[in-house]
mmCIF file of C-alpha atoms and ligand atoms in Angstrom:
data_model
loop_
_atom_site.group_PDB
_atom_site.id
_atom_site.type_symbol
_atom_site.label_atom_id
_atom_site.label_comp_id
_atom_site.label_asym_id
_atom_site.label_seq_id
_atom_site.Cartn_x
_atom_site.Cartn_y
_atom_site.Cartn_z
ATOM 1 C CA MET A 1 -0.052 0.073 0.027
ATOM 2 C CA ARG A 2 1.169 3.508 -0.757
ATOM 3 C CA ILE A 3 0.468 6.351 1.702
ATOM 4 C CA GLY A 4 1.117 9.893 1.030
ATOM 5 C CA ILE A 5 2.566 12.175 3.722
ATOM 6 C CA ILE A 6 2.355 15.851 3.298
ATOM 7 C CA GLY A 7 4.823 17.492 5.746
ATOM 8 C CA GLY A 8 4.035 21.066 6.801
ATOM 9 C CA THR A 9 6.305 23.658 8.563
ATOM 10 C CA GLY A 10 9.100 21.974 10.368
ATOM 11 C CA VAL A 11 8.635 18.599 8.598
ATOM 12 C CA TYR A 12 11.091 18.546 5.576
ATOM 13 C CA GLN A 13 12.244 14.856 5.952
ATOM 14 C CA LEU A 14 10.666 11.622 7.138
ATOM 15 C CA GLY A 15 12.726 9.219 9.334
ATOM 16 C CA ASP A 16 16.327 8.361 9.065
ATOM 17 C CA SER A 17 15.890 6.743 5.691
ATOM 18 C CA ALA A 18 14.472 9.759 4.135
ATOM 19 C CA VAL A 19 15.817 10.261 0.635
ATOM 20 C CA ALA A 20 16.155 13.420 -1.385
ATOM 21 C CA PRO A 21 12.886 14.330 -3.061
ATOM 22 C CA VAL A 22 12.499 13.674 -6.827
ATOM 23 C CA ALA A 23 10.392 15.696 -9.282
ATOM 24 C CA VAL A 24 7.087 14.306 -10.426
ATOM 25 C CA GLU A 25 5.390 15.892 -13.375
ATOM 26 C CA THR A 26 1.574 16.475 -13.082
ATOM 27 C CA PRO A 27 -0.866 18.450 -15.205
ATOM 28 C CA TYR A 28 -0.670 21.184 -12.682
ATOM 29 C CA GLY A 29 3.087 21.439 -12.358
ATOM 30 C CA THR A 30 5.873 19.733 -10.646
ATOM 31 C CA ALA A 31 5.728 18.207 -7.267
ATOM 32 C CA LEU A 32 8.628 17.150 -5.021
ATOM 33 C CA LEU A 33 8.290 13.670 -3.545
ATOM 34 C CA ALA A 34 10.565 11.409 -1.494
ATOM 35 C CA ARG A 35 9.987 7.689 -1.413
ATOM 36 C CA VAL A 36 10.465 5.966 1.877
ATOM 37 C CA SER A 37 9.920 2.300 2.261
ATOM 38 C CA LEU A 38 8.481 0.924 5.404
ATOM 39 C CA GLY A 39 8.011 -2.962 5.344
ATOM 40 C CA ASP A 40 5.279 -3.706 2.843
ATOM 41 C CA ARG A 41 4.265 -0.035 2.734
ATOM 42 C CA GLU A 42 5.763 2.776 0.763
ATOM 43 C CA LEU A 43 5.404 6.274 2.072
ATOM 44 C CA LEU A 44 5.420 9.090 -0.511
ATOM 45 C CA PHE A 45 6.555 12.003 1.296
ATOM 46 C CA VAL A 46 5.915 15.724 0.052
ATOM 47 C CA PRO A 47 7.438 18.678 1.984
ATOM 48 C CA ARG A 48 4.696 21.192 1.404
ATOM 49 C CA HIS A 49 6.954 24.136 1.608
ATOM 50 C CA GLY A 50 9.779 22.648 -0.303
ATOM 51 C CA SER A 51 12.921 20.953 1.445
ATOM 52 C CA HIS A 52 14.144 24.282 2.798
ATOM 53 C CA HIS A 53 10.875 26.007 3.506
ATOM 54 C CA GLN A 54 11.228 28.231 0.442
ATOM 55 C CA ILE A 55 7.553 28.135 -0.721
ATOM 56 C CA PRO A 56 5.085 30.408 1.243
ATOM 57 C CA PRO A 57 1.684 29.234 2.043
ATOM 58 C CA HIS A 58 -0.030 31.192 -0.836
ATOM 59 C CA ARG A 59 2.362 29.765 -3.438
ATOM 60 C CA VAL A 60 2.237 26.092 -2.469
ATOM 61 C CA ASN A 61 1.343 24.162 -5.630
ATOM 62 C CA TYR A 62 -1.564 22.260 -3.643
ATOM 63 C CA ARG A 63 -2.938 20.699 -7.014
ATOM 64 C CA ALA A 64 0.452 19.399 -8.063
ATOM 65 C CA ASN A 65 1.156 17.918 -4.649
ATOM 66 C CA VAL A 66 -2.159 16.178 -4.329
ATOM 67 C CA MET A 67 -2.216 14.967 -8.008
ATOM 68 C CA ALA A 68 1.278 13.634 -7.669
ATOM 69 C CA LEU A 69 0.409 11.516 -4.781
ATOM 70 C CA LYS A 70 -2.789 10.202 -6.734
ATOM 71 C CA GLN A 71 -0.863 9.538 -9.811
ATOM 72 C CA GLU A 72 1.675 7.526 -7.772
ATOM 73 C CA GLY A 73 -1.106 5.311 -6.523
ATOM 74 C CA CYS A 74 -1.682 6.599 -3.012
ATOM 75 C CA ARG A 75 -4.861 5.499 -1.231
ATOM 76 C CA CYS A 76 -4.763 8.193 1.417
ATOM 77 C CA VAL A 77 -2.781 11.213 2.671
ATOM 78 C CA LEU A 78 -1.804 12.150 6.224
ATOM 79 C CA ALA A 79 -0.611 15.675 6.453
ATOM 80 C CA THR A 80 0.757 17.933 9.253
ATOM 81 C CA ASN A 81 0.072 21.664 9.908
ATOM 82 C CA ALA A 82 1.518 24.043 12.392
ATOM 83 C CA VAL A 83 -1.451 26.142 13.780
ATOM 84 C CA GLY A 84 -2.236 28.838 16.193
ATOM 85 C CA SER A 85 -4.759 27.956 18.796
ATOM 86 C CA ILE A 86 -7.894 30.111 19.397
ATOM 87 C CA ARG A 87 -8.738 28.097 22.393
ATOM 88 C CA ARG A 88 -6.992 28.394 25.813
ATOM 89 C CA ASP A 89 -7.467 24.680 26.546
ATOM 90 C CA LEU A 90 -5.545 23.815 23.436
ATOM 91 C CA PRO A 91 -2.045 25.097 24.447
ATOM 92 C CA PRO A 92 1.154 25.077 22.398
ATOM 93 C CA GLY A 93 2.564 21.611 22.066
ATOM 94 C CA HIS A 94 -0.919 19.997 21.711
ATOM 95 C CA LEU A 95 -1.969 17.783 18.831
ATOM 96 C CA VAL A 96 -5.288 18.255 17.358
ATOM 97 C CA LEU A 97 -6.991 16.533 14.336
ATOM 98 C CA PRO A 98 -9.544 18.744 12.778
ATOM 99 C CA ASP A 99 -12.977 17.414 11.563
ATOM 100 C CA GLN A 100 -14.149 20.637 10.015
ATOM 101 C CA PHE A 101 -12.727 23.721 8.223
ATOM 102 C CA LEU A 102 -13.575 27.455 7.658
ATOM 103 C CA ASP A 103 -12.156 28.711 4.407
ATOM 104 C CA PHE A 104 -10.761 32.230 4.469
ATOM 105 C CA THR A 105 -8.242 31.848 1.542
ATOM 106 C CA ARG A 106 -8.744 34.186 -1.363
ATOM 107 C CA ALA A 107 -6.533 33.681 -4.276
ATOM 108 C CA ARG A 108 -5.360 30.064 -4.693
ATOM 109 C CA PRO A 109 -6.266 27.488 -7.335
ATOM 110 C CA LEU A 110 -8.916 25.663 -5.436
ATOM 111 C CA THR A 111 -10.090 22.781 -7.616
ATOM 112 C CA PHE A 112 -9.259 20.149 -10.196
ATOM 113 C CA TYR A 113 -12.668 20.767 -11.736
ATOM 114 C CA ASP A 114 -11.989 24.248 -13.517
ATOM 115 C CA GLY A 115 -14.540 23.761 -16.308
ATOM 116 C CA GLU A 116 -13.783 23.218 -19.906
ATOM 117 C CA ASP A 117 -11.725 19.856 -20.299
ATOM 118 C CA SER A 118 -11.905 19.146 -16.567
ATOM 119 C CA GLY A 119 -15.549 19.481 -16.254
ATOM 120 C CA VAL A 120 -17.693 20.968 -13.533
ATOM 121 C CA ARG A 121 -18.315 19.174 -10.274
ATOM 122 C CA HIS A 122 -19.386 19.972 -6.757
ATOM 123 C CA VAL A 123 -17.732 17.796 -4.334
ATOM 124 C CA ASP A 124 -19.391 16.924 -0.958
ATOM 125 C CA VAL A 125 -17.371 18.039 2.012
ATOM 126 C CA THR A 126 -19.774 17.183 4.807
ATOM 127 C CA GLU A 127 -17.084 15.101 6.427
ATOM 128 C CA PRO A 128 -13.799 16.512 4.908
ATOM 129 C CA TYR A 129 -11.342 14.556 7.100
ATOM 130 C CA CYS A 130 -11.282 10.769 7.010
ATOM 131 C CA PRO A 131 -12.698 9.348 10.251
ATOM 132 C CA VAL A 132 -10.697 5.996 9.819
ATOM 133 C CA LEU A 133 -7.412 7.967 9.495
ATOM 134 C CA ARG A 134 -8.467 10.198 12.341
ATOM 135 C CA ASP A 135 -9.344 7.317 14.653
ATOM 136 C CA LYS A 136 -6.032 5.452 13.744
ATOM 137 C CA THR A 137 -4.092 8.473 14.688
ATOM 138 C CA VAL A 138 -5.904 8.872 18.019
ATOM 139 C CA GLN A 139 -5.122 5.278 18.858
ATOM 140 C CA VAL A 140 -1.527 5.690 17.893
ATOM 141 C CA VAL A 141 -1.010 8.855 19.947
ATOM 142 C CA THR A 142 -3.005 7.761 23.011
ATOM 143 C CA GLY A 143 -1.040 4.397 22.803
ATOM 144 C CA LYS A 144 2.216 6.446 23.223
ATOM 145 C CA GLY A 145 0.590 8.071 26.393
ATOM 146 C CA GLU A 146 0.117 11.474 24.871
ATOM 147 C CA PRO A 147 -3.242 13.422 24.596
ATOM 148 C CA ILE A 148 -4.612 14.409 21.077
ATOM 149 C CA GLU A 149 -7.941 16.522 20.471
ATOM 150 C CA ASN A 150 -10.034 14.538 17.868
ATOM 151 C CA GLY A 151 -12.372 17.175 16.276
ATOM 152 C CA ALA A 152 -11.895 20.890 15.920
ATOM 153 C CA VAL A 153 -12.662 23.559 13.531
ATOM 154 C CA TYR A 154 -9.513 24.692 11.440
ATOM 155 C CA VAL A 155 -9.725 28.152 9.909
ATOM 156 C CA CYS A 156 -7.580 28.782 6.823
ATOM 157 C CA THR A 157 -6.192 32.143 6.207
ATOM 158 C CA GLU A 158 -4.497 33.351 3.019
ATOM 159 C CA GLY A 159 -1.380 34.406 4.829
ATOM 160 C CA PRO A 160 1.495 34.840 4.728
ATOM 161 C CA ARG A 161 0.870 37.386 7.468
ATOM 162 C CA PHE A 162 -0.309 36.346 10.846
ATOM 163 C CA GLU A 163 -3.904 37.443 11.828
ATOM 164 C CA THR A 164 -5.107 40.616 13.678
ATOM 165 C CA PRO A 165 -6.565 40.175 17.042
ATOM 166 C CA ALA A 166 -9.813 41.271 15.574
ATOM 167 C CA GLU A 167 -9.771 38.552 12.988
ATOM 168 C CA ILE A 168 -9.024 35.967 15.663
ATOM 169 C CA HIS A 169 -12.073 37.387 17.737
ATOM 170 C CA MET A 170 -14.232 37.034 14.521
ATOM 171 C CA PHE A 171 -12.994 33.311 13.901
ATOM 172 C CA LYS A 172 -13.738 32.468 17.560
ATOM 173 C CA GLN A 173 -17.151 33.863 17.293
ATOM 174 C CA LEU A 174 -17.730 31.831 14.065
ATOM 175 C CA GLY A 175 -16.654 28.628 15.809
ATOM 176 C CA GLY A 176 -12.989 28.360 14.896
ATOM 177 C CA ASP A 177 -10.598 26.446 17.150
ATOM 178 C CA LEU A 178 -7.338 26.665 15.164
ATOM 179 C CA VAL A 179 -5.851 28.981 12.616
ATOM 180 C CA GLY A 180 -3.408 28.112 9.864
ATOM 181 C CA MET A 181 -2.523 29.056 6.388
ATOM 182 C CA THR A 182 -2.166 25.669 4.402
ATOM 183 C CA GLY A 183 -5.029 23.387 5.302
ATOM 184 C CA VAL A 184 -7.152 24.646 2.395
ATOM 185 C CA PRO A 185 -7.455 23.782 -0.508
ATOM 186 C CA GLU A 186 -5.224 20.673 0.216
ATOM 187 C CA VAL A 187 -8.145 18.803 2.059
ATOM 188 C CA VAL A 188 -10.668 19.675 -0.676
ATOM 189 C CA LEU A 189 -8.239 18.645 -3.566
ATOM 190 C CA ALA A 190 -7.773 15.283 -1.751
ATOM 191 C CA ARG A 191 -11.562 14.758 -1.550
ATOM 192 C CA GLU A 192 -11.762 15.768 -5.234
ATOM 193 C CA ALA A 193 -9.130 13.167 -6.023
ATOM 194 C CA GLY A 194 -10.855 10.519 -4.036
ATOM 195 C CA LEU A 195 -8.206 10.157 -1.474
ATOM 196 C CA CYS A 196 -8.734 9.786 2.350
ATOM 197 C CA TYR A 197 -7.214 12.689 4.086
ATOM 198 C CA ALA A 198 -6.497 13.723 7.643
ATOM 199 C CA THR A 199 -4.088 16.170 9.186
ATOM 200 C CA ILE A 200 -2.402 16.327 12.530
ATOM 201 C CA CYS A 201 -2.218 19.901 13.697
ATOM 202 C CA VAL A 202 0.625 20.800 16.029
ATOM 203 C CA VAL A 203 -0.481 24.000 18.204
ATOM 204 C CA THR A 204 2.706 26.198 17.901
ATOM 205 C CA ASN A 205 1.263 29.270 19.696
ATOM 206 C CA TYR A 206 -1.714 30.953 20.987
ATOM 207 C CA ALA A 207 -3.378 32.980 18.228
ATOM 208 C CA ALA A 208 -2.897 36.937 18.006
ATOM 209 C CA GLY A 209 -4.572 38.570 20.682
ATOM 210 C CA ILE A 210 -4.957 35.371 22.745
ATOM 211 C CA ALA A 211 -1.313 35.340 23.124
ATOM 212 C CA ASP A 212 0.282 37.828 25.404
ATOM 213 C CA GLN A 213 3.117 38.970 23.110
ATOM 214 C CA PRO A 214 3.274 39.559 19.266
ATOM 215 C CA LEU A 215 3.741 36.333 17.338
ATOM 216 C CA THR A 216 6.940 35.313 15.554
ATOM 217 C CA GLY A 217 7.773 32.808 12.906
ATOM 218 C CA GLY A 218 10.701 31.730 15.044
ATOM 219 C CA GLU A 219 8.298 30.825 17.930
ATOM 220 C CA VAL A 220 6.476 28.586 15.344
ATOM 221 C CA GLY A 221 9.655 26.877 14.124
ATOM 222 C CA GLU A 222 10.999 26.282 17.752
ATOM 223 C CA LEU A 223 7.858 24.633 18.895
ATOM 224 C CA MET A 224 7.815 22.501 15.735
ATOM 225 C CA SER A 225 11.318 21.351 16.216
ATOM 226 C CA ARG A 226 10.512 20.334 19.769
ATOM 227 C CA ARG A 227 7.526 18.145 18.628
ATOM 228 C CA LEU A 228 9.157 16.747 15.428
ATOM 229 C CA PRO A 229 10.658 13.661 16.866
ATOM 230 C CA PHE A 230 7.284 12.713 18.249
ATOM 231 C CA LEU A 231 5.324 13.709 15.188
ATOM 232 C CA ARG A 232 7.646 11.788 12.895
ATOM 233 C CA GLU A 233 7.239 8.594 15.146
ATOM 234 C CA VAL A 234 3.398 8.933 14.973
ATOM 235 C CA LEU A 235 3.355 9.507 11.196
ATOM 236 C CA VAL A 236 5.435 6.298 10.618
ATOM 237 C CA GLU A 237 3.353 4.299 13.193
ATOM 238 C CA VAL A 238 0.027 5.296 11.590
ATOM 239 C CA ALA A 239 1.313 4.356 8.290
ATOM 240 C CA ARG A 240 2.716 1.089 9.431
ATOM 241 C CA THR A 241 -0.380 -0.155 11.296
ATOM 242 C CA LEU A 242 -3.189 1.211 8.931
ATOM 243 C CA GLU A 243 -5.348 -1.633 7.715
ATOM 244 C CA GLU A 244 -4.753 -2.642 4.017
ATOM 245 C CA ASP A 245 -8.318 -1.447 3.142
ATOM 246 C CA TRP A 246 -11.206 0.249 5.012
ATOM 247 C CA GLU A 247 -14.800 1.398 4.462
ATOM 248 C CA CYS A 248 -15.386 5.164 4.494
ATOM 249 C CA SER A 249 -17.263 7.628 2.284
ATOM 250 C CA CYS A 250 -14.170 9.567 1.261
ATOM 251 C CA PRO A 251 -13.528 7.860 -2.168
HETATM 252 N N1 HPA B 301 -1.781 31.816 12.485
HETATM 253 C C1 HPA B 301 -1.691 31.295 11.178
HETATM 254 N N2 HPA B 301 -0.795 30.276 10.967
HETATM 255 C C2 HPA B 301 -0.134 29.855 11.851
HETATM 256 C C3 HPA B 301 -0.261 30.305 13.126
HETATM 257 C C4 HPA B 301 -1.005 31.333 13.470
HETATM 258 O O1 HPA B 301 -1.234 31.787 14.641
HETATM 259 N N3 HPA B 301 0.753 29.489 13.796
HETATM 260 C C5 HPA B 301 1.250 28.586 13.060
HETATM 261 N N4 HPA B 301 0.754 28.715 11.692
#
């Protein structure tokens, strides 16, 4: 079985056997993808921001990344995202699996169904994040003695700037729990491609206005480096212990 892993901020390699990414061509452009074998499984790893974090959130080629994983035969995608927390009870360091999103992006190619040759299709996103992948992740994380929140509303902003406290206040009133810049359209494209998708969000900071001080990119990077060994362990363990096949409505 082939499993796609999309690494977010701080996750640029997967495990000791990580190899240099190779270019995979898609109709939407080129994706960089590293193959990591894991027993009878093959992990196809895409560093979302490039190997050196050179691609900002609004310029990530989400379509090429997801299509490359589809083309290479993946059944599912497990991703990671660094996020700010809108909730005091989800402090920095905490792991969270969103089950819903609010889309505040503005200027990104957002679909494979762009009319003309690609057709028109309105994909259902009642349950955007695969419940089976989420349950498996909960099992692995709790089995390692750590807490994880299963179910939260991820708010995706356009970035690359952080939010104003007024925006965070608005997101909170709308029911948002986490804020990040890269969760959408990735989750939607995975659904359009018929891939199961879930993302492990790592809270790196309290969101603007909830934090006592202004946010810095350094703060996000530091927290991610601290959580990276555990996050890698979880990604590999989920991929290693996933059932060969399962029933869910994602495909
Ligand atoms: N806002 C948006 N994106 C983020 C944040 C944040 O507070 N932290 C990590 N990614």
